[in-house]
Coordinates of C-alpha atoms in Angstrom, one line a residue:
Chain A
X61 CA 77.4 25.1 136.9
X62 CA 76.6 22.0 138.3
X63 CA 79.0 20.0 140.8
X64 CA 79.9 17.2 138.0
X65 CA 80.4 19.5 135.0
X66 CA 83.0 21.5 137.3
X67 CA 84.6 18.5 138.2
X68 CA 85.2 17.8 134.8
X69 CA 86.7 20.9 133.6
X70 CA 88.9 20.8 136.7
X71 CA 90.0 17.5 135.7
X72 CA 91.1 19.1 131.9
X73 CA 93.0 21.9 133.8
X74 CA 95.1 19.0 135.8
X75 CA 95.4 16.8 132.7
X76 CA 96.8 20.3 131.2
X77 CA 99.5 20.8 133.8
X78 CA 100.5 17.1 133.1
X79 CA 100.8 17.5 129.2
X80 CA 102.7 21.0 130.1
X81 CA 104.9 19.7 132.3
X82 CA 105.5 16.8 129.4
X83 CA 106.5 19.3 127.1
X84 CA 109.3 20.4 129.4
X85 CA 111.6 17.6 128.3
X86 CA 113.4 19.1 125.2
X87 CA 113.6 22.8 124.9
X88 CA 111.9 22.7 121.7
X89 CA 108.8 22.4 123.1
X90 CA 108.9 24.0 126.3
X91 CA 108.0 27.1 125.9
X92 CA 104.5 26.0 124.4
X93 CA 104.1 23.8 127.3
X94 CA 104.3 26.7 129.9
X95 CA 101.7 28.4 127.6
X96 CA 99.5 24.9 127.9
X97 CA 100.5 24.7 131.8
X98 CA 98.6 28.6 132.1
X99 CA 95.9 27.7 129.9
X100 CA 95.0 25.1 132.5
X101 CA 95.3 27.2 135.4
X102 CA 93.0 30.0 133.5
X103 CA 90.3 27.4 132.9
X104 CA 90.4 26.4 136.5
X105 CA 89.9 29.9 137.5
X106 CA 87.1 30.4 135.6
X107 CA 85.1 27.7 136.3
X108 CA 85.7 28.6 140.1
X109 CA 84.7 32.1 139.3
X110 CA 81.2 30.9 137.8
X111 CA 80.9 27.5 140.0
X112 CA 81.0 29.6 143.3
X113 CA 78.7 32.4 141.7
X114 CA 81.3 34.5 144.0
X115 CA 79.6 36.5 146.5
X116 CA 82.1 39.1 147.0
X117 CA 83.4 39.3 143.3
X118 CA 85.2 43.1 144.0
X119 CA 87.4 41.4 146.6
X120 CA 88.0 38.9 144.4
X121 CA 88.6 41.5 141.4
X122 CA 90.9 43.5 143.7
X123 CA 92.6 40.8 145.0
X124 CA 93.3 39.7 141.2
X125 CA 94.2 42.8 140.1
X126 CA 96.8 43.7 143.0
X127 CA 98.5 40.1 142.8
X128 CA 98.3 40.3 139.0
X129 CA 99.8 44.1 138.7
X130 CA 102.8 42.7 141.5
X131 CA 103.6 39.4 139.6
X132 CA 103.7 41.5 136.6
X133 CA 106.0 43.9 137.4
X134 CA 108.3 41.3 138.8
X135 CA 108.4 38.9 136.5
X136 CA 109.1 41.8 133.8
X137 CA 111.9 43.3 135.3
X138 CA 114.1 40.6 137.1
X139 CA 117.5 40.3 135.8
X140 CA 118.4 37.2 134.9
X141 CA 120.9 36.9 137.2
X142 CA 118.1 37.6 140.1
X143 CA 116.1 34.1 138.9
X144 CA 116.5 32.3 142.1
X145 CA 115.1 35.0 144.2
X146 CA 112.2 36.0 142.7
X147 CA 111.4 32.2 142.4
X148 CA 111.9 32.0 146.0
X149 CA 109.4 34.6 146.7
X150 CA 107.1 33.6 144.5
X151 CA 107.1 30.2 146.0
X152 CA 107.0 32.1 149.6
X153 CA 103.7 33.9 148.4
X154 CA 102.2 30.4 147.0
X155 CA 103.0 29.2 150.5
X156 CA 101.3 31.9 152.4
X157 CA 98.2 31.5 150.1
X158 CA 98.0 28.3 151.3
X159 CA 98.3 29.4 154.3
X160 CA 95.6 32.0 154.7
X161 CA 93.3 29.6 152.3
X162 CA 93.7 27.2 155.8
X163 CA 92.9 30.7 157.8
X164 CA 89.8 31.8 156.3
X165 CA 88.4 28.0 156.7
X166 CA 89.2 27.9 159.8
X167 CA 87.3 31.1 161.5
X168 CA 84.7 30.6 159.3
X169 CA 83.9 27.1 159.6
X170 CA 85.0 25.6 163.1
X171 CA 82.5 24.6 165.5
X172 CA 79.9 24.2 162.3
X173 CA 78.8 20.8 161.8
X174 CA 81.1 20.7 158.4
X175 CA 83.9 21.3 159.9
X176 CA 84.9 17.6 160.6
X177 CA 88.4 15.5 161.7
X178 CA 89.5 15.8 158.6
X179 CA 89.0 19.5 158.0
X180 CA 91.1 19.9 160.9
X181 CA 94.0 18.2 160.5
X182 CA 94.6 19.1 157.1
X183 CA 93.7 23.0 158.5
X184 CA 96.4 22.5 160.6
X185 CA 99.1 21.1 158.6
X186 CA 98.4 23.4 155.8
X187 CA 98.9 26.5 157.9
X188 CA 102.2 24.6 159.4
X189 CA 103.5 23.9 156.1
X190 CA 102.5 27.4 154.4
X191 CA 104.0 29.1 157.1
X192 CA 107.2 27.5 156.7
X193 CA 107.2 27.7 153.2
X194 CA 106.5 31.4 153.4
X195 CA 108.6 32.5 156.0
X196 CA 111.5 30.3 154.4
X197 CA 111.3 31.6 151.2
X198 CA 111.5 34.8 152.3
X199 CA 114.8 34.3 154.3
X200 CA 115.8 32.3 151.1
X201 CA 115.1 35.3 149.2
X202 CA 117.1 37.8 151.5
X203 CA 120.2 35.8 151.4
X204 CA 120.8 35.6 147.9
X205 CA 119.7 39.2 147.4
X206 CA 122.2 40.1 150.2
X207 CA 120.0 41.8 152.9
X208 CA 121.4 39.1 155.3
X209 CA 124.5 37.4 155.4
X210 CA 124.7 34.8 152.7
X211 CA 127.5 32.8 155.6
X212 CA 126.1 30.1 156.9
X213 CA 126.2 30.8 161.0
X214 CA 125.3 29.1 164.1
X215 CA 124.6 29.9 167.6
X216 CA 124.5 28.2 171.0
X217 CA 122.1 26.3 172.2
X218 CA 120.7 26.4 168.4
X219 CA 119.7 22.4 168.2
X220 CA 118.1 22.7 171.2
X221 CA 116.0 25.9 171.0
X222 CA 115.0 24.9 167.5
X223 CA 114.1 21.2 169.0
X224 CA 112.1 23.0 171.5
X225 CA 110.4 25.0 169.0
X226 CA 109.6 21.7 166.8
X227 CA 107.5 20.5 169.7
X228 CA 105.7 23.3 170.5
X229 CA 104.4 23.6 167.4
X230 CA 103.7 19.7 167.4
X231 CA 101.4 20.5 169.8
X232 CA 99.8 23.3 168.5
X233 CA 99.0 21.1 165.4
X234 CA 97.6 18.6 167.9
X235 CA 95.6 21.5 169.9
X236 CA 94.1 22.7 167.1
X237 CA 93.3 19.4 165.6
X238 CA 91.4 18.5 168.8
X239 CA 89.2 21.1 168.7
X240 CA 91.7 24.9 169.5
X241 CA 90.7 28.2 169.0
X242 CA 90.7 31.1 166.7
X243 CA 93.9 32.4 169.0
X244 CA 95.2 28.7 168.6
X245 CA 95.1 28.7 165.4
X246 CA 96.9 32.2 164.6
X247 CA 99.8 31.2 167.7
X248 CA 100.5 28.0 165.1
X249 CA 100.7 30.6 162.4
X250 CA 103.2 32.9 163.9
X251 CA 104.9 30.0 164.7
X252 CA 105.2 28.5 161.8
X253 CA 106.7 31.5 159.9
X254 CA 109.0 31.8 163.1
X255 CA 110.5 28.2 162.3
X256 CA 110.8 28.8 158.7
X257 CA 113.1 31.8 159.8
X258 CA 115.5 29.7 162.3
X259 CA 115.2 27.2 160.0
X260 CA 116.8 28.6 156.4
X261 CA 118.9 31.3 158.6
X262 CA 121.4 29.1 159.6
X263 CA 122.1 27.5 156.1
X264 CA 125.1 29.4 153.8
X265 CA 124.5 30.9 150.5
X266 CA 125.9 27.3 148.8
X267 CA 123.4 25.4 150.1
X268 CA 120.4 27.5 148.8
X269 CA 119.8 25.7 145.3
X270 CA 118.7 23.0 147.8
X271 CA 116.6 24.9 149.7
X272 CA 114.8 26.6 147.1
X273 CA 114.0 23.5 145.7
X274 CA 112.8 22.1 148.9
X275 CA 110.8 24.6 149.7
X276 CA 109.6 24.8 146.5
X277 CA 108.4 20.8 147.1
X278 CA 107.3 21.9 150.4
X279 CA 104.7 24.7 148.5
X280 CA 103.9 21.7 146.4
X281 CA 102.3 19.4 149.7
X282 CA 100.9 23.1 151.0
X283 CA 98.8 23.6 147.9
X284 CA 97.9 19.8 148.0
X285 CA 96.8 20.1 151.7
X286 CA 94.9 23.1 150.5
X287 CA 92.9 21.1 148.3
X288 CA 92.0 18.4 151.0
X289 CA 91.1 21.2 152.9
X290 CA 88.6 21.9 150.2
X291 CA 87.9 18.5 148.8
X292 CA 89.1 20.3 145.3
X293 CA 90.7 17.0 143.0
X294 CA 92.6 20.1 140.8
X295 CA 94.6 21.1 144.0
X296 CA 95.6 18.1 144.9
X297 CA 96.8 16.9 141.6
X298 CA 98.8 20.2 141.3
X299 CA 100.5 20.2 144.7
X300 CA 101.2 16.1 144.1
X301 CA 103.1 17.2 140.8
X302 CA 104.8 20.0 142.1
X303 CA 105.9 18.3 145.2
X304 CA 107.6 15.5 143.0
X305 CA 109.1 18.1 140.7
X306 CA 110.8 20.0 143.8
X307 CA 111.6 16.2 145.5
X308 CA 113.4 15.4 142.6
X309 CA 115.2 18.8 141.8
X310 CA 116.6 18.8 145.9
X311 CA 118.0 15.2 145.1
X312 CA 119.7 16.1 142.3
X313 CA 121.2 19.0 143.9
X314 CA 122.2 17.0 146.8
X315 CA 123.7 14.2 144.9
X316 CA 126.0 17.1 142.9
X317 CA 126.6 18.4 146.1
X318 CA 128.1 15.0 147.8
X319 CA 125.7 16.1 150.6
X320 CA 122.4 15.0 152.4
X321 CA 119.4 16.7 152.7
X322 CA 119.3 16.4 156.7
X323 CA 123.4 17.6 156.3
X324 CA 121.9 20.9 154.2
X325 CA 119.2 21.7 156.7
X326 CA 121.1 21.0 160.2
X327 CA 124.5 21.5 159.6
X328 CA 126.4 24.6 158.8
X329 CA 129.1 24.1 156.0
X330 CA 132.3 25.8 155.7
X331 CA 131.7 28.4 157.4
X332 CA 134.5 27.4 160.3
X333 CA 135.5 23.6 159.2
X334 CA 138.1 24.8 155.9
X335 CA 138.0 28.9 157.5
X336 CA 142.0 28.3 156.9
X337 CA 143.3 28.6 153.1
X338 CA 146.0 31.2 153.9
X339 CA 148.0 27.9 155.4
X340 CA 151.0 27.6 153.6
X341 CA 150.9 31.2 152.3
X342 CA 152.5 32.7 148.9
X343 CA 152.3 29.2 146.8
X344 CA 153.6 30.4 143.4
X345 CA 150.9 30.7 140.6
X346 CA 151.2 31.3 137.1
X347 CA 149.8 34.4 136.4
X348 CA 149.1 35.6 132.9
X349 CA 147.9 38.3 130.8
X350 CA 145.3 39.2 128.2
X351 CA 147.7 38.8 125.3
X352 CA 148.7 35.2 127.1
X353 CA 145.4 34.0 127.5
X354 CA 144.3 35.0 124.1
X355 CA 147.2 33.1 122.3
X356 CA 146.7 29.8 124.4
X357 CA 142.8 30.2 123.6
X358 CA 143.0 31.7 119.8
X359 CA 145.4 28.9 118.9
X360 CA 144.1 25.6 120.5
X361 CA 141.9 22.8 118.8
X362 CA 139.1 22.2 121.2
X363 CA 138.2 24.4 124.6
X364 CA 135.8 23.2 127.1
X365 CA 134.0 26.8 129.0
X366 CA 133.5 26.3 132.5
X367 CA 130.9 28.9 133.6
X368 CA 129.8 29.8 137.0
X369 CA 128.4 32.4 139.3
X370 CA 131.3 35.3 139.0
X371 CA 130.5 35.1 135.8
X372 CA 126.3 35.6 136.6
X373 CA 127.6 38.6 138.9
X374 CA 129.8 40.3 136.6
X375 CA 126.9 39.9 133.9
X376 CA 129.5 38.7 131.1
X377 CA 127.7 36.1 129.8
X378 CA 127.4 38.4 126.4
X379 CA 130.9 38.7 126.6
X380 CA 131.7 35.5 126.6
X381 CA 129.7 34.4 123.6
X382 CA 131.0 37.2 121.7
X383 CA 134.6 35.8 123.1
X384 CA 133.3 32.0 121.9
X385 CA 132.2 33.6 118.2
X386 CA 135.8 35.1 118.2
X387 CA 137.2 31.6 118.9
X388 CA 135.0 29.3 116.5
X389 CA 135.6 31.8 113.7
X390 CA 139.0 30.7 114.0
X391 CA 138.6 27.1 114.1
X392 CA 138.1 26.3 117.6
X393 CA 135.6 24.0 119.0
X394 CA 134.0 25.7 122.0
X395 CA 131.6 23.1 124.1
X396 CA 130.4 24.4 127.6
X397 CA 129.9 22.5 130.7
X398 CA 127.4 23.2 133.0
X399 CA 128.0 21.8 136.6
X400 CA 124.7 21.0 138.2
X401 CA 125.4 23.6 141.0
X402 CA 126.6 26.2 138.9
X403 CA 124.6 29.5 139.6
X404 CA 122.0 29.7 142.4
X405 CA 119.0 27.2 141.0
X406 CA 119.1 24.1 139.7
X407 CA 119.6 25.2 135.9
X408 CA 120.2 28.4 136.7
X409 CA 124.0 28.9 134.3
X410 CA 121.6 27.2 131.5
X411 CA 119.4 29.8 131.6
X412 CA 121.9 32.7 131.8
X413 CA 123.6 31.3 128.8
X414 CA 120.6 31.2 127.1
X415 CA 120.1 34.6 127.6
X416 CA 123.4 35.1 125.5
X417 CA 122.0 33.0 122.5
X418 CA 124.8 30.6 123.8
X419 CA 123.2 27.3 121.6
X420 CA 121.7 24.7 124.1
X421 CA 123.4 22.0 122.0
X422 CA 126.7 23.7 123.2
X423 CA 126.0 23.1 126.9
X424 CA 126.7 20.2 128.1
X425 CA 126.0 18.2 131.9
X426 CA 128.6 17.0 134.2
X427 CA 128.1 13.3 133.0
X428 CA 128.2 13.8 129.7
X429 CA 131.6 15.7 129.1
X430 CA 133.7 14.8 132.4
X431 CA 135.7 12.2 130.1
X432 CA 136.3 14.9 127.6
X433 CA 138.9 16.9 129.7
X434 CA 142.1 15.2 128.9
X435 CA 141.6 15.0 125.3
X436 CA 141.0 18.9 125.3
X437 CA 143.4 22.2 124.6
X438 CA 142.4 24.3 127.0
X439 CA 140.0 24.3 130.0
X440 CA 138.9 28.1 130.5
X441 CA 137.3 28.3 133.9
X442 CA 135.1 31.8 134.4
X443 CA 134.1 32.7 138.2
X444 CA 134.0 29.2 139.1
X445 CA 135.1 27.5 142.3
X446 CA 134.2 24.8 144.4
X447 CA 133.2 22.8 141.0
X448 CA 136.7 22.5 139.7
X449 CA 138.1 21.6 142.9
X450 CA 140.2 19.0 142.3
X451 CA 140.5 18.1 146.2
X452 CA 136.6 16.3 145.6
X453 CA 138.5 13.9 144.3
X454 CA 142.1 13.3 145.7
X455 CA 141.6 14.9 149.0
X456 CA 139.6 12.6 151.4
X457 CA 139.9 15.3 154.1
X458 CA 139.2 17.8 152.1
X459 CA 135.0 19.0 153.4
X460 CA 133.6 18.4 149.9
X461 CA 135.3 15.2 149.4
X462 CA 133.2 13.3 146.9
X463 CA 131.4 16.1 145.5
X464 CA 130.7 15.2 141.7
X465 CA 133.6 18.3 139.7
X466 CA 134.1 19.4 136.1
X467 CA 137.9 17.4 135.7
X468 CA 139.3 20.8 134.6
X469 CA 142.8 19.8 136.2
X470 CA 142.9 17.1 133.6
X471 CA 142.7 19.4 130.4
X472 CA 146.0 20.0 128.7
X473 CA 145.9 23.9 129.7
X474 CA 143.6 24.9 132.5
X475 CA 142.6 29.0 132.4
X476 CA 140.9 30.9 135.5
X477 CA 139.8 33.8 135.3
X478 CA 138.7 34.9 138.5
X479 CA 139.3 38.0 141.3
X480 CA 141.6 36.3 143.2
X481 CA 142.9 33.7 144.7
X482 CA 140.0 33.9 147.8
X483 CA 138.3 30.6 148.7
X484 CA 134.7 29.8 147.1
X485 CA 131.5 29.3 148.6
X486 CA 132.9 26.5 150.8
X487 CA 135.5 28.3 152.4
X488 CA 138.1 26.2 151.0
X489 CA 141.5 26.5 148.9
X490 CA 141.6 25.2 145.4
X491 CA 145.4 23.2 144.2
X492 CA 144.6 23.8 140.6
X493 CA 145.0 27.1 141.2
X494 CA 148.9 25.9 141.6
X495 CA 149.0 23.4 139.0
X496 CA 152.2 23.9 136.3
X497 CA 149.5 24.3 133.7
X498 CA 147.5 26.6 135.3
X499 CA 147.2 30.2 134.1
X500 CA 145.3 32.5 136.8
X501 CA 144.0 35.7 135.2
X502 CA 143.4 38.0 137.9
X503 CA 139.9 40.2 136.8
X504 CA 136.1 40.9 136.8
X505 CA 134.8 38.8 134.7
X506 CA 133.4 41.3 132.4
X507 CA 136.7 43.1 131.8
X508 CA 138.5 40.2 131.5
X509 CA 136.5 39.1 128.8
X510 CA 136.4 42.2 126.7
X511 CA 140.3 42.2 127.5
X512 CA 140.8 38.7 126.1
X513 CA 138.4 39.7 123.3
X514 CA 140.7 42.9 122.1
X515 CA 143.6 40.7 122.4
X516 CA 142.3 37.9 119.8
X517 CA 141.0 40.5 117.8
X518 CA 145.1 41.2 117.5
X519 CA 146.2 37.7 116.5
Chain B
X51 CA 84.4 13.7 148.9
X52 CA 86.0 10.5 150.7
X53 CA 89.2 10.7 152.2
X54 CA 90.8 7.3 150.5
X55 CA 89.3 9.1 146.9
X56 CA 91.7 12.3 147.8
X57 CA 95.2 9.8 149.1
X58 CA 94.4 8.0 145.7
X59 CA 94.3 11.0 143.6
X60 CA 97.7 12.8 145.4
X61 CA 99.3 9.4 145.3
X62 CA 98.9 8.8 141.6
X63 CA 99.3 12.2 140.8
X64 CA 102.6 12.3 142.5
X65 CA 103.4 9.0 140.6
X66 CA 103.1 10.8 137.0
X67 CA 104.9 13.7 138.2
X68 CA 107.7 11.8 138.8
X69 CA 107.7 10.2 135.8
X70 CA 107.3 13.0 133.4
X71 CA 109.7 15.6 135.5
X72 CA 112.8 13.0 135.8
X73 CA 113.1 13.1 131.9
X74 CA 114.0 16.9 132.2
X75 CA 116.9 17.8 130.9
X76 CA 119.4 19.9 133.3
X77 CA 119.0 22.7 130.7
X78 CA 115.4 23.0 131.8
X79 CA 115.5 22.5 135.6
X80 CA 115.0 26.3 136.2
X81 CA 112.1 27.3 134.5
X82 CA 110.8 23.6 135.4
X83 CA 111.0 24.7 138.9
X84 CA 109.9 28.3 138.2
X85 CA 106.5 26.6 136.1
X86 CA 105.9 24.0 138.5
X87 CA 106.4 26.7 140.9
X88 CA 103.5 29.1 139.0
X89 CA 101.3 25.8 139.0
X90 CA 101.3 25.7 143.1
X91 CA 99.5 28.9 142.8
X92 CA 96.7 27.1 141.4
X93 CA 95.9 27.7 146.1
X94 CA 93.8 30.8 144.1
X95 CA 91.1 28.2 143.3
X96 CA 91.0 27.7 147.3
X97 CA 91.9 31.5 147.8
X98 CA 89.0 32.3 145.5
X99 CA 86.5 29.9 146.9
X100 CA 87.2 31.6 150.5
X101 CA 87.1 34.7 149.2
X102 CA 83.5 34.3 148.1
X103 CA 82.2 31.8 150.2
X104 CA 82.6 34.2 153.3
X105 CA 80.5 37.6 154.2
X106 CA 82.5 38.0 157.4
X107 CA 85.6 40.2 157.9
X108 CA 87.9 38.1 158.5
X109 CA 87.4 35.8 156.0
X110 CA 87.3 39.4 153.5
X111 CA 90.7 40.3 154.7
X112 CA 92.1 36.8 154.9
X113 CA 90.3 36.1 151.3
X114 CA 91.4 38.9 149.8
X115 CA 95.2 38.5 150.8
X116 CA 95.3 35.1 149.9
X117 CA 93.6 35.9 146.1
X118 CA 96.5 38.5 146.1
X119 CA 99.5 36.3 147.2
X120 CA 98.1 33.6 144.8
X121 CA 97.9 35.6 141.9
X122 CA 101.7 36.9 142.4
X123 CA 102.8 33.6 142.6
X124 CA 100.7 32.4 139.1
X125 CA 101.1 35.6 137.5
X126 CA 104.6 36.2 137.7
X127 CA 105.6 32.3 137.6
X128 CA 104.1 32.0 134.3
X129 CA 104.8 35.0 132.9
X130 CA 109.0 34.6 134.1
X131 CA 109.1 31.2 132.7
X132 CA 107.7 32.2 129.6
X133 CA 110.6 35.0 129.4
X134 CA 113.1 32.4 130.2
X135 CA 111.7 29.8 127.6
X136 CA 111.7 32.4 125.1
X137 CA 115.6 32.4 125.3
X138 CA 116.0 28.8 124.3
X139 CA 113.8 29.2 121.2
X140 CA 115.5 28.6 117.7
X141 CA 119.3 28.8 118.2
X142 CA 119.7 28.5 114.4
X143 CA 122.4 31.7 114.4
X144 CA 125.3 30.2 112.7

């Protein structure tokens, strides 16, 4: 295949990824436009296969059909409720691709007459960046699967030793760029994936939407530097596209969050600043049954669903539908609304109601129904926190302080249904949860549901 | 290929990214990220070019995971968006 032809098809796979991507915009569509966004990367891979006339083609073969088998397995048997891990290793195996991609080039090239300036910084930043991203999403990936502490955590002499770090690898990059060797190169490497580990660490479990989608962007400029590394058009147009798709998922998540991206990556949150919620201890609550909860919900005009990770956890999400049937066959409207935080992704409660055949036209974003709250009945709140905090907006000391909520403290009846009265994510206390019109429902989420369920059943 | 050729491509390319991806809609911010996410993997057309280019061992071993790794990350990002995707089809129950 000649150089031109190849350059062509490459050129249909990228225009493919853009018209997939397009088809992302209304739900209607989307699923075709993954299928369109595959097709592209197929065509790419063949007309590498028969471009390169592949000298090796059973490593090639093997490597396909080990990768293939993994991502296979995984991507068939992830809960639902497991999403943003498995996206965060997915994204720490694209990373470490990249990575090795860099590798490869790199022993086999330097010294050569090919292997110019340019080759070599792009060699370098790609196995910086890949490294990162790798070793990142992998501690991104333990936290929210709970093999480490999901608690954010600091230690002494943290800004400095990490500062220190920063440089040395600096210079690596600049070693290597200058004209390093082999053991250069793989000292970069391991220290690459070292920061990427000290790096994500220290952040809490809150903060990881934001991460994931950084280092999700971060993947994006890996794959891109890849395909300088190359000279390969398709890469870069790729990486460019998914680096803007993760840049623009991390600001959204740190707008909702009230937060900055350098706040996310160097400073702990709430992990000692609000550590103090027992304060004024034994603040009365109203605490209510199944039966009472049932009545306020089977007899009101309009209730807005407030969804959020105990709810993911306790896998209730069919519940909870079956609860919102119950309700609209008696005449209640029943609209949902999604904070942009809600779950552990950007999207991720969207997709977990989706999973429950909850309609899409029934979920609704922060902007569009915050306004709706004091014109509604009832305000049930399942397994969610921080969001409905009420202190992000009357509370200027309060640590999240400006953080977008859902204005459940406005709705004529607010419902929580939640464990108990422990702190969220941020480590802080939550005044709705005192409010006159406040009815706490102390329960998993799952049994609580089936609970309320029985009890309009009885109405 | 020139250097200013490859800046021009990324920057452009990152250009239309941003304009197609901001008109998302929260619903789809998930398997956005976990598609875009698949399409990074598209490093297996630099994996697979290593992989072949090379006779040496090192560039076998270092080809060979990279194909691997790569093919995870397309493999299972596709195929995970397509089972979240399916979930939003047709909501026509009532």
């Amino acid at each position: 295949m000649s150089q031109v032809l190849a350059g062509y098809l490459y050129l249909i796979a990228a225009v493919l990824f853009i018209v997939g991507m397009k088809r992302l915009q209304s739900p209607a569509t989307a699923r075709r436009g993954n299928q369109i966004g595959a097709l592209g990367m197929l065509l790419a891979i063949i007309v590498t296969l028969v471009r390169y006339q592949i000298l090796n083609p059973w490593v090639i073969v093997a490597g396909l059909v080990v990768g293939g088998g993994i991502g296979l397995v995984l991507a068939k048997t992830v809960e639902m409720t497991a999403m943003p891990q498995l996206v965060a290793a997915f994204n720490g195996f694209g990373g470490g691709a990249s990575a090795l991609v860099a590798a490869a080039e790199f022993i086999e090239k330097s010294g050569s007459p090919t292997f110019d300036l340019r080759a070599a910084i792009t060699v370098a930043l790609t196995i910086l960046v890949g490294g990162v991203t790798l070793s990142g999403s992998f501690v991104a990936y333990a936290k929210l699967q709970g093999l480490v502490p999901g608690r954010p955590f600091g230690y002494p002499g943290q800004k400095v030793g990490d500062a220190l770090l920063a440089i040395v690898v600096v210079a690596l990059v600049v070693w290597l760029i200058v004209g390093g060797s082999s053991l250069v190169m793989w000292i970069l490497l391991a220290l690459s994936l070292l920061l990427g580990i000290v790096r994500v660490i220290p952040i809490g479990g809150a903060d990881m939407p934001v991460v994931i989608s950084f280092l999700n962007a971060f993947s994006g400029i890996a794959a891109a530097l890849a395909g300088f590394v190359i000279g390969e058009n398709a890469l870069i147009i790729s990486g460019a596209l998914v680096g803007a798709s993760g840049l623009i998922l991390t600001n959204i998540m740190v707008k909702a969050m009230n937060r900055t991206l350098g706040h996310v990556l160097f400073a702990a949150f709430g992990g000692d600043e609000g550590a103090g919620p027992a304060g004024d201890e034994e603040k009365p609550v109203h605490s209510a049954s199944a039966e009472d909860v049932a009545i306020t919900l089977g007899y009101a005009d309009s209730v807005i669903v407030v969804p959020g990770y105990g709810l993911a956890v306790a896998q209730a999400q069919h519940n909870l539908r079956e609860l919102a049937d119950l309700l609209e066959e008696r005449g209640v409207e029943v609209r949902y609304a999604i904070h942009p935080v809600a779950g552990r992704m950007p999207g991720h409660m969207n997709v977990l109601l989706a999973e429950a055949d909850v309609p899409y036209e029934k979920l609704f974003a922060l902007d569009e129904i915050e306004d709706d709250f004091p014109q509604t009945s009832v305000a049930l709140v399942v397994g969610a926190n921080d969001v409905v905090n009420p202190s992000a907006r009357d509370d200027d000391s309060s640590p999240i302080y400006g953080m977008p909520i859902l204005n459940v403290d406005l709705a004529k009846h607010a419902i929580v249904i939640k464990r108990s009265l422990s702190p969220g994510f941020a480590g802080i206390d939550n005044p709705l949860f005192y409010k006159d019109n406040t009815l706490m429902f102390f329960s998993d989420a799952k049994k609580a549901m089936s609970d309320i369920i029985a009890a309009v059943k009885e109405l | 290929m020139d250097l200013l050729i490859s800046i021009t491509v990324f920057v452009l390319a990152a250009y239309v990214g941003f304009e197609v991806i901001t008109k998302v809609p929260p619903t789809l911010h998930t398997p956005l990220m976990s598609g875009s996410n698949a399409i990074s993997g598209i490093t297996i057309i630099g994996a697979l070019v290593v992989a072949g280019r090379y006779g040496g061992m090192a560039g076998i071993i270092l080809g060979f995971l990279a194909v691997s790794f790569a093919t995870i990350n397309v493999v299972g990002g596709f195929m995970v968006t397509d089972r979240m995707l399916e979930m939003f089809k047709s909501k026509d129950r009532s």
